[in-house]
mmCIF file with all atom_site columns, C-alpha atoms in Angstrom:
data_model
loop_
_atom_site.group_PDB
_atom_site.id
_atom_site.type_symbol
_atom_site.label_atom_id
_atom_site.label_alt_id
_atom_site.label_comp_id
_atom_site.label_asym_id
_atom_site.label_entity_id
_atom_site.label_seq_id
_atom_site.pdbx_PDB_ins_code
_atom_site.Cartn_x
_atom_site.Cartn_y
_atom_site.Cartn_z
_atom_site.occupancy
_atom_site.B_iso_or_equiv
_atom_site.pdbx_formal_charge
_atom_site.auth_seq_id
_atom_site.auth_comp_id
_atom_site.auth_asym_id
_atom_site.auth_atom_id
_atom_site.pdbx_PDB_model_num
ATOM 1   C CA . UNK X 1 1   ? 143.551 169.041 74.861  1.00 65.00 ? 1   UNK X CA 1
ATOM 2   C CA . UNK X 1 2   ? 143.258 167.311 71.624  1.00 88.00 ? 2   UNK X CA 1
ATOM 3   C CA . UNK X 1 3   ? 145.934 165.561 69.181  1.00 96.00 ? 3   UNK X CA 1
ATOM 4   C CA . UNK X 1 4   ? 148.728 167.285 67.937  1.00 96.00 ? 4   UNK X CA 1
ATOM 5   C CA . UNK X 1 5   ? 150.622 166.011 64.753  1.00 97.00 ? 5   UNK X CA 1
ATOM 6   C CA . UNK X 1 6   ? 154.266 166.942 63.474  1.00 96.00 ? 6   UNK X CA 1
ATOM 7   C CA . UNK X 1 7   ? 153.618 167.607 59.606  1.00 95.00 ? 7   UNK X CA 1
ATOM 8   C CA . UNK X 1 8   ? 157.369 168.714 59.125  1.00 94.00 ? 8   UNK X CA 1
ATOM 9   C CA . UNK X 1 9   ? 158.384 165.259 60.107  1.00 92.00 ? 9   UNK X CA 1
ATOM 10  C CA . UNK X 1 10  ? 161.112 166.635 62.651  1.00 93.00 ? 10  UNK X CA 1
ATOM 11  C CA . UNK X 1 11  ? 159.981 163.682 65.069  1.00 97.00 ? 11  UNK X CA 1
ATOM 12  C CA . UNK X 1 12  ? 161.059 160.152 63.329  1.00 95.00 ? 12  UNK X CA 1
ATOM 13  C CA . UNK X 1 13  ? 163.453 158.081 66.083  1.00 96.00 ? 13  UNK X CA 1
ATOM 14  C CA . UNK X 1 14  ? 163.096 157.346 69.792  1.00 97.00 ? 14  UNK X CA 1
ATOM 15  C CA . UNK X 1 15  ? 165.831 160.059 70.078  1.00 97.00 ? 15  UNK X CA 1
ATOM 16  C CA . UNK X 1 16  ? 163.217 162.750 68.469  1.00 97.00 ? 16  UNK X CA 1
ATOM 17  C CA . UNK X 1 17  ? 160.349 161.440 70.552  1.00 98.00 ? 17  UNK X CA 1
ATOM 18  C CA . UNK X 1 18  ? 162.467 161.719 73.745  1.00 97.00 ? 18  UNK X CA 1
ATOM 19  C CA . UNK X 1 19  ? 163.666 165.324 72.654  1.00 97.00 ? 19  UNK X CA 1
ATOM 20  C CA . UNK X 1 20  ? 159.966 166.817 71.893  1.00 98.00 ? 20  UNK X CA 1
ATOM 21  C CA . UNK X 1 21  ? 158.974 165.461 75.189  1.00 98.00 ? 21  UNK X CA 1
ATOM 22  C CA . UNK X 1 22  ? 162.063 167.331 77.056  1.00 98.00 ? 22  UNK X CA 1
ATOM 23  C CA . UNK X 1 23  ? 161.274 170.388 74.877  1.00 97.00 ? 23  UNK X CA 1
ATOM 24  C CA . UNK X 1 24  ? 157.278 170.163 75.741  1.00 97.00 ? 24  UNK X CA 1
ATOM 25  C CA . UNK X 1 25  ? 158.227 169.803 79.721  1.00 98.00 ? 25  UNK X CA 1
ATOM 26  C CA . UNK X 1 26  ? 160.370 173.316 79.252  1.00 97.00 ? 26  UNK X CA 1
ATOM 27  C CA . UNK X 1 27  ? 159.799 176.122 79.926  1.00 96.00 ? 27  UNK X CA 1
ATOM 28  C CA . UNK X 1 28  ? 161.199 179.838 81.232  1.00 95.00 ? 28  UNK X CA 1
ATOM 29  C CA . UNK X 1 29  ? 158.990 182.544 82.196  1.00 95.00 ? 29  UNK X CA 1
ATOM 30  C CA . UNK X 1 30  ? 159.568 185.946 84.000  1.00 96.00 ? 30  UNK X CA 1
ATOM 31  C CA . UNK X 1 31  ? 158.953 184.317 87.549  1.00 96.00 ? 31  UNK X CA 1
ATOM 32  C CA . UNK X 1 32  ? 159.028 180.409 87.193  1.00 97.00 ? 32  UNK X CA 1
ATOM 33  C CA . UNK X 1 33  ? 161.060 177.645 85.090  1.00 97.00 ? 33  UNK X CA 1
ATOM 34  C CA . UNK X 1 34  ? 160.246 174.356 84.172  1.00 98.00 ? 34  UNK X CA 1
ATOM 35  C CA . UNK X 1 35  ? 162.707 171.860 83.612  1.00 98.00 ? 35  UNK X CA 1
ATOM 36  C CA . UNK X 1 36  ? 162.429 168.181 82.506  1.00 98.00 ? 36  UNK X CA 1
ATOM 37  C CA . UNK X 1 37  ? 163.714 165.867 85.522  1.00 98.00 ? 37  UNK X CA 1
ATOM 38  C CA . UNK X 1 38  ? 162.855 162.113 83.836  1.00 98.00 ? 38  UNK X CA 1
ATOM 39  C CA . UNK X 1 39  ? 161.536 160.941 81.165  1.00 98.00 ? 39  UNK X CA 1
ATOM 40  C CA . UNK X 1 40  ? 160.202 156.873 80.447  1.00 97.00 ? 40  UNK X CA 1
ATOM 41  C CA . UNK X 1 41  ? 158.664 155.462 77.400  1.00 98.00 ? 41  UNK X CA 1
ATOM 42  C CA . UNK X 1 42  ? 156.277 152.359 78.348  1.00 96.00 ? 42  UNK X CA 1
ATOM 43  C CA . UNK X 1 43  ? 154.741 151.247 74.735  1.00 94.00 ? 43  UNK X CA 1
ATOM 44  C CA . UNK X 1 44  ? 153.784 154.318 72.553  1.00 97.00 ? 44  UNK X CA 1
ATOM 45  C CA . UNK X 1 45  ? 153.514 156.000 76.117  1.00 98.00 ? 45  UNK X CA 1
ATOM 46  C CA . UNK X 1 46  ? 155.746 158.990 77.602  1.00 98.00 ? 46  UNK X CA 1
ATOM 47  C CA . UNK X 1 47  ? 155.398 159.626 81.187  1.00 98.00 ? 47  UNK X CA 1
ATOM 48  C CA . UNK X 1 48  ? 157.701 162.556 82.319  1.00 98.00 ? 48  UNK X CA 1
ATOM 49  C CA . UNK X 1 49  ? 158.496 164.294 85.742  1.00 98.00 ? 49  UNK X CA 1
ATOM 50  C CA . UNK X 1 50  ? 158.439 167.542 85.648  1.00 98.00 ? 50  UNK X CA 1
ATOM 51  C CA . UNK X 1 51  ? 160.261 170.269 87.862  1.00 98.00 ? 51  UNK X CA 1
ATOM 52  C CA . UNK X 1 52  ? 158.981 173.991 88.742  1.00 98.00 ? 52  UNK X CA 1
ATOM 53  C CA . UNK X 1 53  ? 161.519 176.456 90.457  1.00 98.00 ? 53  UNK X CA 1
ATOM 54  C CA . UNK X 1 54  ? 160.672 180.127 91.083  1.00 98.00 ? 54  UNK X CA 1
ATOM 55  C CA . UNK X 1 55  ? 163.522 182.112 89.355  1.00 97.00 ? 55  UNK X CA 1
ATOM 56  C CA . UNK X 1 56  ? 163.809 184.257 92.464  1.00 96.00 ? 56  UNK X CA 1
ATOM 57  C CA . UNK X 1 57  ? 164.582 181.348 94.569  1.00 95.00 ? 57  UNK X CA 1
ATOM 58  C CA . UNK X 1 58  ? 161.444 181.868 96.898  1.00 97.00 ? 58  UNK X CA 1
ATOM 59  C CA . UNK X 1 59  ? 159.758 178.447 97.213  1.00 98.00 ? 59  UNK X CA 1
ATOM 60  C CA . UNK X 1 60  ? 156.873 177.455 94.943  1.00 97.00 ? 60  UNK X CA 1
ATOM 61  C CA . UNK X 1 61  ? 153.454 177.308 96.693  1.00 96.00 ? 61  UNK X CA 1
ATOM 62  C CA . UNK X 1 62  ? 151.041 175.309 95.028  1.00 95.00 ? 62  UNK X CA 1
ATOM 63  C CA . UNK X 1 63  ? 147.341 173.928 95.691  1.00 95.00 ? 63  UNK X CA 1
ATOM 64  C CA . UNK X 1 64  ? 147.760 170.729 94.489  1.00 96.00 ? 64  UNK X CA 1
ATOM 65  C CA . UNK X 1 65  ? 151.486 169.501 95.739  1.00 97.00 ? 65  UNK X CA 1
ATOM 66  C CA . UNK X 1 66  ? 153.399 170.654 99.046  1.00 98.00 ? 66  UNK X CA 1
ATOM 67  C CA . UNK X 1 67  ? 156.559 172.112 98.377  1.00 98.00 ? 67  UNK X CA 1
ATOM 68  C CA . UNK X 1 68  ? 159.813 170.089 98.416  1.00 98.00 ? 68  UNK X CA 1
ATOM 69  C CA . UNK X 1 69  ? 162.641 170.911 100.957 1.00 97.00 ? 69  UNK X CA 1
ATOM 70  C CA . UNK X 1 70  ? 164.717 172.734 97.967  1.00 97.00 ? 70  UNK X CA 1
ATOM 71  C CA . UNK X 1 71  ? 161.742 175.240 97.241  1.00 98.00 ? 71  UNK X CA 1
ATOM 72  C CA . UNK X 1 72  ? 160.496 173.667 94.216  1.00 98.00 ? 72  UNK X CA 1
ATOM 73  C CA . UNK X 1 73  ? 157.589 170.910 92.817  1.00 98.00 ? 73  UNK X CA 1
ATOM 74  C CA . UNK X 1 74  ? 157.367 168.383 90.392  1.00 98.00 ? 74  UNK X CA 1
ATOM 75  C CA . UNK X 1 75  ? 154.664 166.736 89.016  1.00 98.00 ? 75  UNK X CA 1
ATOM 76  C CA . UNK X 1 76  ? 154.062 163.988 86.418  1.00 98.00 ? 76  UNK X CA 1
ATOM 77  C CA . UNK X 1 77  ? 152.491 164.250 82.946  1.00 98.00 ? 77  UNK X CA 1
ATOM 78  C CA . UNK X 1 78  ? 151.821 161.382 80.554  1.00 98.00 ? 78  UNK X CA 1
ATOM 79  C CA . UNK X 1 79  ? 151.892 161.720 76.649  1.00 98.00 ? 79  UNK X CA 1
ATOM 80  C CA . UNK X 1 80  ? 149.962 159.475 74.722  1.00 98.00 ? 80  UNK X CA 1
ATOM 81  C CA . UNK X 1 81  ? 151.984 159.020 71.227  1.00 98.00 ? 81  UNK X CA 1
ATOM 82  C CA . UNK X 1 82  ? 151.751 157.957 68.059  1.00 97.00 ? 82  UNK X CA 1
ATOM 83  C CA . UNK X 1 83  ? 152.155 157.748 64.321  1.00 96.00 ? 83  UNK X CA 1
ATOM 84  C CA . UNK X 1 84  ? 150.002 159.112 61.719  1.00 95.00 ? 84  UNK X CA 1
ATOM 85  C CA . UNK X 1 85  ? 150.840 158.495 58.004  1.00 93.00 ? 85  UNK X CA 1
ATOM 86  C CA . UNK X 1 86  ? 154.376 158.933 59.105  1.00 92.00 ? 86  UNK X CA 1
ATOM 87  C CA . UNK X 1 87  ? 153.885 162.084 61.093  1.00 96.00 ? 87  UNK X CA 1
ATOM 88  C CA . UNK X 1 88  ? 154.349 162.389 64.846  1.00 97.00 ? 88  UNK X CA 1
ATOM 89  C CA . UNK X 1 89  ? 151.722 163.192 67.362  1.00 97.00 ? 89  UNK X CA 1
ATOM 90  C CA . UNK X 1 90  ? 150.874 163.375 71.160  1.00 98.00 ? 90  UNK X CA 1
ATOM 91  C CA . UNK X 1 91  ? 148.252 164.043 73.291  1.00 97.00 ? 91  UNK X CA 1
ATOM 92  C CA . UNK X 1 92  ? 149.350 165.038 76.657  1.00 97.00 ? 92  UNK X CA 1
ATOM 93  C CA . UNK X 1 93  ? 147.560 165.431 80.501  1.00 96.00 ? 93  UNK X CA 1
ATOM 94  C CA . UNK X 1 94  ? 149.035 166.312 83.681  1.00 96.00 ? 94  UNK X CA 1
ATOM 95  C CA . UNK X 1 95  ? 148.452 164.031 86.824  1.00 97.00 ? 95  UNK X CA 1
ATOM 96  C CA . UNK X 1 96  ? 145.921 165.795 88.091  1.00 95.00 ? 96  UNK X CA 1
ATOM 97  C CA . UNK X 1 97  ? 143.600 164.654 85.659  1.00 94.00 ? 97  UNK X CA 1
ATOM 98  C CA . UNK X 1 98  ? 143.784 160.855 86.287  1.00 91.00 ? 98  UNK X CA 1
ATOM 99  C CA . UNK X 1 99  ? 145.515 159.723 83.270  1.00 95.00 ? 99  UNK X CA 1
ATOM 100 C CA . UNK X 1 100 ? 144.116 156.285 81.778  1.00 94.00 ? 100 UNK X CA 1
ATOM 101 C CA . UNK X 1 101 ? 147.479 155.222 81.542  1.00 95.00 ? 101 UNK X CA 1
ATOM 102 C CA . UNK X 1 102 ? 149.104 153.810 84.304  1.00 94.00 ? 102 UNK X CA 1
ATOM 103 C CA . UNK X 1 103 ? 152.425 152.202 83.597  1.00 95.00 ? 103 UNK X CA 1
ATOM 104 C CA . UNK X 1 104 ? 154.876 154.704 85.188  1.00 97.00 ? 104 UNK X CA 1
ATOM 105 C CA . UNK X 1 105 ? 158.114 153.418 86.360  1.00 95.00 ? 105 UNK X CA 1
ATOM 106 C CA . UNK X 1 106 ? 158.330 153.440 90.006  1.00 96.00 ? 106 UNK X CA 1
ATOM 107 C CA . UNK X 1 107 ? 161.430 155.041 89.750  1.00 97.00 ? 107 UNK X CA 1
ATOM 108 C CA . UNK X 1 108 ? 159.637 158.257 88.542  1.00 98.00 ? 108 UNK X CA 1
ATOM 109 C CA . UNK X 1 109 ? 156.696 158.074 91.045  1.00 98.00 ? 109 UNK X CA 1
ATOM 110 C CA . UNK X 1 110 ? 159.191 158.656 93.536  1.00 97.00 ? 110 UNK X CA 1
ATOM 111 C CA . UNK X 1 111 ? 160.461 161.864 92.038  1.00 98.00 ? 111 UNK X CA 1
ATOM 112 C CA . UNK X 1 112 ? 156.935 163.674 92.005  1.00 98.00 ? 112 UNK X CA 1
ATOM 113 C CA . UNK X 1 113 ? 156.132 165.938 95.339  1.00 98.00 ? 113 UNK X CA 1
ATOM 114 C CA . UNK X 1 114 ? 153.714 164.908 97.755  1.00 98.00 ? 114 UNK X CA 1
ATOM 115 C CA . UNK X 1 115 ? 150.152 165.791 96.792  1.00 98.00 ? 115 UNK X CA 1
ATOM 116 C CA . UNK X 1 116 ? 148.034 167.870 99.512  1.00 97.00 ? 116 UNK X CA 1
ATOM 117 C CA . UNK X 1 117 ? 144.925 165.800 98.861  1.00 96.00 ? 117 UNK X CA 1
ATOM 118 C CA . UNK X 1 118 ? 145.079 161.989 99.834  1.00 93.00 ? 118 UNK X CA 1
ATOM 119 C CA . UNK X 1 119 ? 142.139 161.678 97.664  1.00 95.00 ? 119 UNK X CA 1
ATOM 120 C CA . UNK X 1 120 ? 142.414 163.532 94.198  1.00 96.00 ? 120 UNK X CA 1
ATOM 121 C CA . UNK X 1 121 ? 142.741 162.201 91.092  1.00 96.00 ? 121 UNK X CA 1
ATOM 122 C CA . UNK X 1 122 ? 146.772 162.484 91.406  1.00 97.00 ? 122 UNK X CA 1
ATOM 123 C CA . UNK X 1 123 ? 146.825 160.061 94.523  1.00 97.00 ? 123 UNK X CA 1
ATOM 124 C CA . UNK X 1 124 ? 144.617 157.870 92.678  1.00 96.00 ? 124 UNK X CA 1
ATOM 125 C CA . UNK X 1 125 ? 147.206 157.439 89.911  1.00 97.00 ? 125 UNK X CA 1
ATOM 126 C CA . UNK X 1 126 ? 150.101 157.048 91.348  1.00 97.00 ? 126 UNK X CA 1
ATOM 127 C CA . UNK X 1 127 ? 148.758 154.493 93.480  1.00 95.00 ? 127 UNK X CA 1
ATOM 128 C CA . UNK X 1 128 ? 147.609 152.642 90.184  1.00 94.00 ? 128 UNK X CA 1
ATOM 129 C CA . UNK X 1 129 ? 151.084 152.865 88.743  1.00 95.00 ? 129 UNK X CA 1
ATOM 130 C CA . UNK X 1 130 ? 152.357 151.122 92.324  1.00 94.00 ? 130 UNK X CA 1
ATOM 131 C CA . UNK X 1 131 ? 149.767 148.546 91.820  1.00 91.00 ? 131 UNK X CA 1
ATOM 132 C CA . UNK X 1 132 ? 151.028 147.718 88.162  1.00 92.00 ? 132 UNK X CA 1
ATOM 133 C CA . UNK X 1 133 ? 154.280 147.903 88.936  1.00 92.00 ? 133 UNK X CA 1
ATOM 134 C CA . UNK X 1 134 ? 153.580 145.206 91.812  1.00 90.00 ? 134 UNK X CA 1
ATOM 135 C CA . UNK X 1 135 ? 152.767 142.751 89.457  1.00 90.00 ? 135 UNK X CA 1
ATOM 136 C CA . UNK X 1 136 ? 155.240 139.626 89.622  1.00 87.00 ? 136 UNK X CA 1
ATOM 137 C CA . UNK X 1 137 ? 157.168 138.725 86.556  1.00 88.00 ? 137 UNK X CA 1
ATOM 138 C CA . UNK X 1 138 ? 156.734 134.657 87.264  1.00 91.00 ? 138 UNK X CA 1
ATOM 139 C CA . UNK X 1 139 ? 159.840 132.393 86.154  1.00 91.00 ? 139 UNK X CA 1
ATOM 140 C CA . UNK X 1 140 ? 159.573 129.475 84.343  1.00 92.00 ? 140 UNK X CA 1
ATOM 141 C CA . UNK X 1 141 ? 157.817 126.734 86.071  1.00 93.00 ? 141 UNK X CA 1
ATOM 142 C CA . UNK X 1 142 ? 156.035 128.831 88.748  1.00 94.00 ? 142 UNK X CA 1
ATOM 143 C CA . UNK X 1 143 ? 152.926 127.705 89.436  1.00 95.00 ? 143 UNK X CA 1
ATOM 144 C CA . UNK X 1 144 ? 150.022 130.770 90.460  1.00 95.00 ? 144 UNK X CA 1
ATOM 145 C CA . UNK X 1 145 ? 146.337 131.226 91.252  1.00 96.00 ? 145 UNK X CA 1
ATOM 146 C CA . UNK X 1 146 ? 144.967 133.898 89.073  1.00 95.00 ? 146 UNK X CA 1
ATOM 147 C CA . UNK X 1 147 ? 142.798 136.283 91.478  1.00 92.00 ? 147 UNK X CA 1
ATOM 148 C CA . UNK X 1 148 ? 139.397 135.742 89.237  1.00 93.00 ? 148 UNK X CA 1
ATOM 149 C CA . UNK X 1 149 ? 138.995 132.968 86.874  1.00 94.00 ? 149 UNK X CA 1
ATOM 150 C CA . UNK X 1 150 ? 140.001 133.733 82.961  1.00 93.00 ? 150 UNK X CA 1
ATOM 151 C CA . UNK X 1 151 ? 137.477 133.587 80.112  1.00 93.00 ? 151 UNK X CA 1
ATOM 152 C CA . UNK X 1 152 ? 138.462 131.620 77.165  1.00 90.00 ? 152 UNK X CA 1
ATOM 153 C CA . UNK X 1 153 ? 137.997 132.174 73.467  1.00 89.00 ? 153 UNK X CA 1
ATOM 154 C CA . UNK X 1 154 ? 136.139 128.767 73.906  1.00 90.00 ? 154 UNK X CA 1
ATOM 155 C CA . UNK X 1 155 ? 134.063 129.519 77.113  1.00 91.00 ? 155 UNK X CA 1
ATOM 156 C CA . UNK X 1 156 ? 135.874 127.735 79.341  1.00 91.00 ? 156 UNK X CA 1
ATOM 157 C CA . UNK X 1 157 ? 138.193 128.933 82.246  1.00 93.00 ? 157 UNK X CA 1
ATOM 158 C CA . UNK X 1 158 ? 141.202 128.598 83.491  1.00 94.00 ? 158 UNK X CA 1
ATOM 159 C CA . UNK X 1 159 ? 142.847 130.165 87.665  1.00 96.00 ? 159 UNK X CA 1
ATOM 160 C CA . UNK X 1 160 ? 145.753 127.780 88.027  1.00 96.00 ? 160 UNK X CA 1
ATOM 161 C CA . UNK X 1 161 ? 148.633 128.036 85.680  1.00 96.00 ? 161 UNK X CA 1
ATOM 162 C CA . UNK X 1 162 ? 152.072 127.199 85.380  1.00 95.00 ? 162 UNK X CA 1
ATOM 163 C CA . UNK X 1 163 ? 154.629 129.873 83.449  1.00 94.00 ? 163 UNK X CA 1
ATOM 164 C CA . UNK X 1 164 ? 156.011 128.358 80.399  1.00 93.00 ? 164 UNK X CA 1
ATOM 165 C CA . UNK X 1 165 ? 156.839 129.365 77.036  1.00 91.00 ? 165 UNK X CA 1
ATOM 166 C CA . UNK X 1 166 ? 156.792 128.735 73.616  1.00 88.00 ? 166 UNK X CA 1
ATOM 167 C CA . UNK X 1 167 ? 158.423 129.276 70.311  1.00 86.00 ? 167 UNK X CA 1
ATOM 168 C CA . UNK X 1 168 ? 158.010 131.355 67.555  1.00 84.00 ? 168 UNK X CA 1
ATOM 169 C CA . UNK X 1 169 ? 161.027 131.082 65.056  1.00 85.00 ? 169 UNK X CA 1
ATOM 170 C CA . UNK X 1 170 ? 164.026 132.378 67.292  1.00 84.00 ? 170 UNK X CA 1
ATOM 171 C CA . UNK X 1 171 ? 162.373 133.939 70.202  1.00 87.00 ? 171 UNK X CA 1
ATOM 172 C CA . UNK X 1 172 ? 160.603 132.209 72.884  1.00 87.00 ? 172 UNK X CA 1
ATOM 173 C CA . UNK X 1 173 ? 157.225 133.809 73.967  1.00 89.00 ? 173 UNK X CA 1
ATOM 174 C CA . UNK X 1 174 ? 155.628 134.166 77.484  1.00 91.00 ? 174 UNK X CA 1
ATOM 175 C CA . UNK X 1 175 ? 152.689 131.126 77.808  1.00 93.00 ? 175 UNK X CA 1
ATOM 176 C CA . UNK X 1 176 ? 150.860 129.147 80.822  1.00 95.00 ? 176 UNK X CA 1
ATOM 177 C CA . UNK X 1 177 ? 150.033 125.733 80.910  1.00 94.00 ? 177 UNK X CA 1
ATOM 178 C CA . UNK X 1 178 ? 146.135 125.462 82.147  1.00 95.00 ? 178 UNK X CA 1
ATOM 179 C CA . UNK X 1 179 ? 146.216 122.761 85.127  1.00 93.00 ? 179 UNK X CA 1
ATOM 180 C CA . UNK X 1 180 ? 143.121 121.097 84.124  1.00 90.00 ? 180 UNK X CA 1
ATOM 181 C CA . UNK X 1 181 ? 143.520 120.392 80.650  1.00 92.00 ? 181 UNK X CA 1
ATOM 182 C CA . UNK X 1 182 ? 147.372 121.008 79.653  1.00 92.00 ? 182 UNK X CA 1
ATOM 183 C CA . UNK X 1 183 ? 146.318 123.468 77.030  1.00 92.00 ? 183 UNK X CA 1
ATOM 184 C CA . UNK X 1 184 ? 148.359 126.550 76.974  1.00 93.00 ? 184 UNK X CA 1
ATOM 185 C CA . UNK X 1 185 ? 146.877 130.092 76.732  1.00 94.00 ? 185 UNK X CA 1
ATOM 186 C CA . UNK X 1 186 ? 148.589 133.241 76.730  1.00 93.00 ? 186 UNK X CA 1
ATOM 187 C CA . UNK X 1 187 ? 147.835 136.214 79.619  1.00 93.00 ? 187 UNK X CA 1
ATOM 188 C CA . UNK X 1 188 ? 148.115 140.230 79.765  1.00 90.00 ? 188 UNK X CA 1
ATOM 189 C CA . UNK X 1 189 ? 149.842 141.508 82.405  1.00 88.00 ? 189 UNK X CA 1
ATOM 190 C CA . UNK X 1 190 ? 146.916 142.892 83.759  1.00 87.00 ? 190 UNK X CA 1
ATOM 191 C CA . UNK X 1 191 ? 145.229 139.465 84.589  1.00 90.00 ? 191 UNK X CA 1
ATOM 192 C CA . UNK X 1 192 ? 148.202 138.345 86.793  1.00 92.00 ? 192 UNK X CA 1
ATOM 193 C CA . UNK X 1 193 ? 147.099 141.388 89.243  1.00 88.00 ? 193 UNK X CA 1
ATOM 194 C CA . UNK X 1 194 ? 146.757 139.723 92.894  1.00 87.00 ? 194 UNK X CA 1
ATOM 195 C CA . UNK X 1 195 ? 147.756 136.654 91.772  1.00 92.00 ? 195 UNK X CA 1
ATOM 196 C CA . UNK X 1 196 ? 149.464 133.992 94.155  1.00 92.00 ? 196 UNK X CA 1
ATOM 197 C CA . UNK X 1 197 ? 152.483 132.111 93.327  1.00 93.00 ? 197 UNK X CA 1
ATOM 198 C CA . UNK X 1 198 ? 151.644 128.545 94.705  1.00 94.00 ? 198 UNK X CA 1
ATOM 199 C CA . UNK X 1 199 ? 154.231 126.816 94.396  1.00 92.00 ? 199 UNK X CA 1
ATOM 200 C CA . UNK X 1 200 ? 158.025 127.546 93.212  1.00 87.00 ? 200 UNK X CA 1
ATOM 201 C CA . UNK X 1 201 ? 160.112 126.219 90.273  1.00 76.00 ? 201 UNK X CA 1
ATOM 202 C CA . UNK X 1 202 ? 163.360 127.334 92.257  1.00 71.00 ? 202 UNK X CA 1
ATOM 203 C CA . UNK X 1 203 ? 161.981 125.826 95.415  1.00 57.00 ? 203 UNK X CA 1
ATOM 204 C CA . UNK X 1 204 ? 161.921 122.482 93.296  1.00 53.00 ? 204 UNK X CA 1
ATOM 205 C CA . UNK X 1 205 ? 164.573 120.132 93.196  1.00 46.00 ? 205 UNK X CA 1
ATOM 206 C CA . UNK X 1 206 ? 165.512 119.164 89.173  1.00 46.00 ? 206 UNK X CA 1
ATOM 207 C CA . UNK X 1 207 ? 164.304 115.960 88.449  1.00 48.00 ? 207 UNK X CA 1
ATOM 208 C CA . UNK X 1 208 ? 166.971 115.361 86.744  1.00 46.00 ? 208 UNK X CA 1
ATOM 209 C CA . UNK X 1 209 ? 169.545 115.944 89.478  1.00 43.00 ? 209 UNK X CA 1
ATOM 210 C CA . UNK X 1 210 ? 166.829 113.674 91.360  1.00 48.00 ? 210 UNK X CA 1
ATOM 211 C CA . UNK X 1 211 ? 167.201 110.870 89.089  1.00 52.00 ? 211 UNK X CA 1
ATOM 212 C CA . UNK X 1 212 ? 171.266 111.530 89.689  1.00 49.00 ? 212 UNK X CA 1
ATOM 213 C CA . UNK X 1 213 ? 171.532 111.468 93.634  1.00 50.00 ? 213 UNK X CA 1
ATOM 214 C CA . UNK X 1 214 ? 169.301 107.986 93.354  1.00 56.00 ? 214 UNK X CA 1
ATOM 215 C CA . UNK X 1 215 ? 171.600 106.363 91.498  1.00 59.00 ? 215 UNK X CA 1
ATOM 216 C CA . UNK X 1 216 ? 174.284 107.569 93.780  1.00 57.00 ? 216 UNK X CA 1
ATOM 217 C CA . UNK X 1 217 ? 172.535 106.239 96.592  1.00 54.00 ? 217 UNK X CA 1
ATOM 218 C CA . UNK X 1 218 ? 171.958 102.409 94.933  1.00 49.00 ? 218 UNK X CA 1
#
């Protein structure tokens, strides 16, 4: 399915966005409903699990995803978003397909039913959501090995970095100092994937509290 845009401008606020997406995951037919469960917004990204109960209470059987102990299945759809000259539009895929988009909460992973196939494009997904999600936020100080070297703008590269930050007017920005030269360069999320935290800035002792306890001991 292609692009859809809102021309009446009914969608302008997070509120709206949140609203379409609850409406779009809705549904009542003469045997089977379809009710919104949870819904997460990751960028300009919706990614929504989705709930399917048989209206005569008879559990749902499905090719794709083994029933849940209540009857019923639920699956997860993402909905690409965004704005064009001020109107609304989405572009949404089910699971199944192997969505490009893999920033799911892991919060909503857990909702979805099992999938009957350990090896469809659904599996594949989810497992790609787990693997972003297992990406370490580092803390200030923390010292890592990236997994494969970095490409600079310059040609050089860079694997061991220390978390830092710097600022721009009030707010202070995510950065890493380069061990070899000092430089500081800035990293996606996506590069930190299987990195290793080396050493600890919590595991450190302050040097300034160092500097203290000396003293004490003169």
């Amino acid at each position: 399915m292609g692009w859809l845009f809102y021309t009446d401008g009914r969608v302008q606020t997070y509120a709206d966005e949140k609203a379409e997406i609850a409406r779009l995951c809705t549904s009542h037919g003469d045997t089977r409903k379809t009710e919104l469960v949870k819904a997460c917004k990751v960028g300009s990204t919706w990614y929504a699990a989705a709930r399917v109960i048989n209206l005569d209470g008879t559990p749902v059987e499905d090719a794709t995803y083994v029933t849940d102990a209540d009857g019923s299945i639920t699956f997860g759809a993402v909905f690409l978003t965004r704005y064009d000259d001020g109107c609304w539009g989405y572009k949404d895929m089910e699971e199944s397909a192997g969505p490009n988009e893999t920033r799911a909460p892991l919060g909503l992973i857990e909702l979805l039913s099992d999938l009957k196939d350990p090896d469809s494009y659904a599996q594949d997904w989810r497992q790609r959501c787990r693997d972003w999600a297992s990406i370490p936020d580092y803390e200030e100080g923390d010292k890592i090995r990236l997994a494969t070297p970095v490409t600079l703008t310059d040609g050089s590269t860079c694997q061991i970095v220390t978390a830092t930050h710097y600022r721009r007017g009030r707010q202070k920005r995510r950065c890493y100092r380069i061990e070899e030269t000092g430089g500081l360069v800035r990293l996606s999320k996506a590069s930190l994937a299987g990195s290793e935290l080396l050493s600890s800035a919590k595991g450190e002792a302050s040097p300034v509290l160092a500097e203290f306890l000396a003293g004490q001991g003169g």
